[in-house]
Short mmCIF file of C-alpha atoms in Angstrom, two decimals:
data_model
loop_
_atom_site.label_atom_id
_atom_site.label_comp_id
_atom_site.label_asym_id
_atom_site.label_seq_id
_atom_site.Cartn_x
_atom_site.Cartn_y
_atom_site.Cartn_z
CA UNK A 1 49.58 45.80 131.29
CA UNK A 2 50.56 42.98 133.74
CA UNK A 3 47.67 41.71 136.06
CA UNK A 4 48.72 41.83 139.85
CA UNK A 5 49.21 37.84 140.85
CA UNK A 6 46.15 36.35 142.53
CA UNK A 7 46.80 35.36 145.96
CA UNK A 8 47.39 31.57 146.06
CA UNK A 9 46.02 31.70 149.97
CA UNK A 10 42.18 32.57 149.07
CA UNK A 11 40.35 33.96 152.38
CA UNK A 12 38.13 30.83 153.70
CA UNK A 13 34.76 31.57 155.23
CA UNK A 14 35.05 31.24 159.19
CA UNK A 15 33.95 28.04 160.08
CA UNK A 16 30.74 27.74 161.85
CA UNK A 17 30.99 26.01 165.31
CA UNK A 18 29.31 22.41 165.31
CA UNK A 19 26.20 22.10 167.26
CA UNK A 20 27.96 19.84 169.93
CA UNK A 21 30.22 22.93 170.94
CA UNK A 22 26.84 25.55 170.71
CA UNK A 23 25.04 23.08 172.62
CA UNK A 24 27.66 22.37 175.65
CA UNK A 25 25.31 21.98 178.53
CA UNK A 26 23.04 19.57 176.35
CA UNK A 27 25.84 17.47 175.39
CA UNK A 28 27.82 16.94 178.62
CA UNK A 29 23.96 15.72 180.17
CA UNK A 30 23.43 13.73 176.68
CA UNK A 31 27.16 12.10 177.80
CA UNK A 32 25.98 11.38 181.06
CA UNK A 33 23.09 9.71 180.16
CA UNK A 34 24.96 7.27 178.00
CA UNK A 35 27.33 6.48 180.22
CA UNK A 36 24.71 5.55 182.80
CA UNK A 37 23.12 3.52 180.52
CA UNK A 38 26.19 1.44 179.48
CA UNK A 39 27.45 1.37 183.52
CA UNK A 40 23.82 -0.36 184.32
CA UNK A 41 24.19 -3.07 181.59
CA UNK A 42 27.77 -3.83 182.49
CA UNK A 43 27.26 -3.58 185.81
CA UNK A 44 24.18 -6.36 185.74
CA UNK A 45 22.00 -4.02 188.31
CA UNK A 46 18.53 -5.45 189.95
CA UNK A 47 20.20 -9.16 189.90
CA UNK A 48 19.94 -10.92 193.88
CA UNK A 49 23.57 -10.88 195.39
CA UNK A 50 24.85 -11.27 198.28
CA UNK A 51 23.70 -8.93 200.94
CA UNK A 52 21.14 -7.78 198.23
CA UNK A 53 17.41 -8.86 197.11
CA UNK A 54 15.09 -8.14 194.27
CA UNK A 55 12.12 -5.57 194.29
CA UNK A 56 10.99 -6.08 197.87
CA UNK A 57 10.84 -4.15 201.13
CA UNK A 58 13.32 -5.17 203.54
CA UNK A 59 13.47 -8.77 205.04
CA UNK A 60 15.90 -8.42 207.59
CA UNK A 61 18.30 -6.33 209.66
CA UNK A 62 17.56 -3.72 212.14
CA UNK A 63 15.74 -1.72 209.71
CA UNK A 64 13.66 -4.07 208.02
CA UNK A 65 10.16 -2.74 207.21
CA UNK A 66 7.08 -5.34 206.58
CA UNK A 67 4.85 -4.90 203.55
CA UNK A 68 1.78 -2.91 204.79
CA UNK A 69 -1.45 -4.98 205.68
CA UNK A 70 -3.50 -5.89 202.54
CA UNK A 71 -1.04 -6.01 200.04
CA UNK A 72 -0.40 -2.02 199.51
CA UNK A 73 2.59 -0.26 199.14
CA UNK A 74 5.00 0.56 201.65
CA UNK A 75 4.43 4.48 202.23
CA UNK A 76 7.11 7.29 203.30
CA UNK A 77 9.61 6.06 206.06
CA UNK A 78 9.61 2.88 204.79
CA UNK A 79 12.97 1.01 204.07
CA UNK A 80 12.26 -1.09 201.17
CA UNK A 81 14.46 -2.74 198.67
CA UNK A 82 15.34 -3.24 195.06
CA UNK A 83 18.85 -5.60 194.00
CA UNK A 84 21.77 -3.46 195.58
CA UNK A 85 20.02 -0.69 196.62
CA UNK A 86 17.65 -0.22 199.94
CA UNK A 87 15.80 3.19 200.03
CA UNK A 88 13.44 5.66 202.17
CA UNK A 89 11.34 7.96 200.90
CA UNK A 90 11.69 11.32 203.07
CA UNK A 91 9.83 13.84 202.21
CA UNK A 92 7.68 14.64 199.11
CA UNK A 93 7.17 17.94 198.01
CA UNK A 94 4.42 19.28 195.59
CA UNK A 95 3.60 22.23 193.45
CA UNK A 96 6.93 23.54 192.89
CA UNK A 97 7.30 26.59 190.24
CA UNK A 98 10.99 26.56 189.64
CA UNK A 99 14.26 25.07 190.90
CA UNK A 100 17.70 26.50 190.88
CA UNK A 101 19.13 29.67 191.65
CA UNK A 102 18.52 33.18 189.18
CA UNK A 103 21.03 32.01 187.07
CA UNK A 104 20.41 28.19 186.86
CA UNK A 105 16.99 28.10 187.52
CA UNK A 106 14.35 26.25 185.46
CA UNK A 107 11.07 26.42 185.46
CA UNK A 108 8.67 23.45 184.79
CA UNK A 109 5.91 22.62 182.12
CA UNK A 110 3.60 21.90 184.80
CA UNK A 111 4.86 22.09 188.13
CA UNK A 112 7.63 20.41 189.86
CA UNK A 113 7.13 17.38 192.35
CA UNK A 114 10.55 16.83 194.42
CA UNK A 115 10.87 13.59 196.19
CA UNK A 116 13.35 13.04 198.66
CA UNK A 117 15.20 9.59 199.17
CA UNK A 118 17.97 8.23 200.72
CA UNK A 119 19.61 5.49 199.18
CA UNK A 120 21.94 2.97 200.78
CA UNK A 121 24.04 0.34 198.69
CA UNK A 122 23.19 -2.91 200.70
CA UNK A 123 25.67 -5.28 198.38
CA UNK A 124 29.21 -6.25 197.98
CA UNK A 125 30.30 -4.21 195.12
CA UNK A 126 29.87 -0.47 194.16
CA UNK A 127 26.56 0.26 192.26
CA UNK A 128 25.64 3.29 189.96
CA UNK A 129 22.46 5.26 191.23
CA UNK A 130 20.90 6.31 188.43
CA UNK A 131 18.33 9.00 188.68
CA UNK A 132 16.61 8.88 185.15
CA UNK A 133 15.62 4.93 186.51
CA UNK A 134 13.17 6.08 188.90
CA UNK A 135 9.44 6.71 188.43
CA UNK A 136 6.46 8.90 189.34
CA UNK A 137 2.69 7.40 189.07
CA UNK A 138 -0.38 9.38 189.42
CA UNK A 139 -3.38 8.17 190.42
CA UNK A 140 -4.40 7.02 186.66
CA UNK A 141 -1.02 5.07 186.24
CA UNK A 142 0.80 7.77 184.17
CA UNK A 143 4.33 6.87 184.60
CA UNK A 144 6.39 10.45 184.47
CA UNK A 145 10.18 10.11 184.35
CA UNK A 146 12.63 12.36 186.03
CA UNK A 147 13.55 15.96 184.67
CA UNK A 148 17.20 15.54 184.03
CA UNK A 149 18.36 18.90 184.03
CA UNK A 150 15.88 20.16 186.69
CA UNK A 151 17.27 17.55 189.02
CA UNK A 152 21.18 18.24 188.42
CA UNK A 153 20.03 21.97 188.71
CA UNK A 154 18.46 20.72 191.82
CA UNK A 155 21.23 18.92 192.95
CA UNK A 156 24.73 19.82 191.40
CA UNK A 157 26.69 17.06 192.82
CA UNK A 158 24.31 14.36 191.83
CA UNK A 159 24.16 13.40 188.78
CA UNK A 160 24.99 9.31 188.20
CA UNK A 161 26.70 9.09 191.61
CA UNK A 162 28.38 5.58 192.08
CA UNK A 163 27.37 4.07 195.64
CA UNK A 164 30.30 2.16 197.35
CA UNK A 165 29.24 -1.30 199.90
CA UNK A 166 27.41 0.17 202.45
CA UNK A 167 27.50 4.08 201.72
CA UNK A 168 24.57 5.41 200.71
CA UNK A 169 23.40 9.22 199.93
CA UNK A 170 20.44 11.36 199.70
CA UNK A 171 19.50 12.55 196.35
CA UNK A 172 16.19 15.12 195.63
CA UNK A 173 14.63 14.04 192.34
CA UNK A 174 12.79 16.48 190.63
CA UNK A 175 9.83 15.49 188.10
CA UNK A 176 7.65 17.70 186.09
CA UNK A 177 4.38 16.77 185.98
CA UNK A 178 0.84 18.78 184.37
CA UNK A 179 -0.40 21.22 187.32
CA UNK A 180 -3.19 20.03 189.66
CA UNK A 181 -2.01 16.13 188.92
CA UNK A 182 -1.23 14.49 192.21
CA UNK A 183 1.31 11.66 192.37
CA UNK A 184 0.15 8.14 193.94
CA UNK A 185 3.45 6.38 194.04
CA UNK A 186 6.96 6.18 192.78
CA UNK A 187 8.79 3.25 191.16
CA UNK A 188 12.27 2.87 192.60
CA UNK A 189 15.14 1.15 190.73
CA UNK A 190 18.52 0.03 191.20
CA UNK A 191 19.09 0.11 187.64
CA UNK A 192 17.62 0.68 184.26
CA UNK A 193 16.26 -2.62 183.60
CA UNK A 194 15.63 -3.88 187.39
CA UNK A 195 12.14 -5.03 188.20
CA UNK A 196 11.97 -1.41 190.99
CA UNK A 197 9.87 -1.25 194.25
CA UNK A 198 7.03 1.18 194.84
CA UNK A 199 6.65 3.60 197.66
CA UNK A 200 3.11 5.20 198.07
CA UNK A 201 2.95 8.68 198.65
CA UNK A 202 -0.22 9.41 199.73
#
């Protein structure tokens, strides 16, 4: 009795999907990051150019703010400076439970602080904003970084928004900080290695 012949095209198991295509929100913000990264080295961000200064409040122009009497930090309102960028703190707001809309919307591990700032490009050239650069400080000196995805969720169009010669924008940044923890101050950057300026927020 002849055996039937085998079929020479064996059935393969259906590939599983890799993690980067499961994972497509996490990897397109994982992408962004890097490229932000890479833009602020190449770019050489938080050097003195023209029409630019390092890590100070403003020292001239019509809206050049002086560094408040005995050596604290400039508060909210206050233009102040760091390399390319100037920027104002305009509003701070505190014990947030969630961000987002009912289908974006994420919640925090704490509760969310928004912060408010506009940001101007003061220098010649066009310069990346770069919203995982900036810093929150409570009053114990805890540095707390930005929530990534809370602040895109936040803010859609944000993201790492390049800043032509003297454009600027107004970006929300969200952080996540432990409930009942008030912030002091944040640490404002025009890039990832730039010395940054505070702004109190008390």
């Amino acid at each position: 009795m002849t055996q039937p012949p085998q079929n020479p095209y064996p059935q393969q198991p259906p590939a599983k999907k890799n993690w980067f295509l499961r994972h497509k929100i996490l990897t397109v913000l994982g992408a962004l990051i890097v490229i932000g990264v890479v833009l602020n080295l190449a770019g050489g961000g938080g050097k003195s150019g023209s029409g630019g200064a390092d890590s100070t409040t403003s020292q001239a122009g019509p809206n050049a703010e002086a560094p408040a009497e005995g050596g604290q930090a400039p508060g909210i309102g206050a233009a102040v400076r760091d390399g390319k960028f100037e920027f104002v703190v305009q509003n701070v707001e505190r014990g947030v439970t969630s961000v987002g809309d009912q289908f974006t919307s994420q919640t925090p591990q704490g509760e969310y602080v928004l912060v408010t700032v506009s940001v101007a490009n003061i220098g010649n050239e066009q310069q990346l904003f770069d919203t995982t650069s900036q810093k929150l400080v409570d009053a114990q000196g805890r540095e707390y970084s930005t929530d990534t995805v809370a602040t895109v969720t936040e803010d859609p169009n944000l993201g790492f928004s390049q800043i032509n010669p003297g454009n600027s924008l107004v970006a929300t940044l969200v952080f996540d900080i432990p409930s009942g923890v008030s912030p002091s101050e944040i640490e404002l950057h025009d890039s990832l290695f730039s010395g940054g300026v505070t702004v109190a927020l008390g």
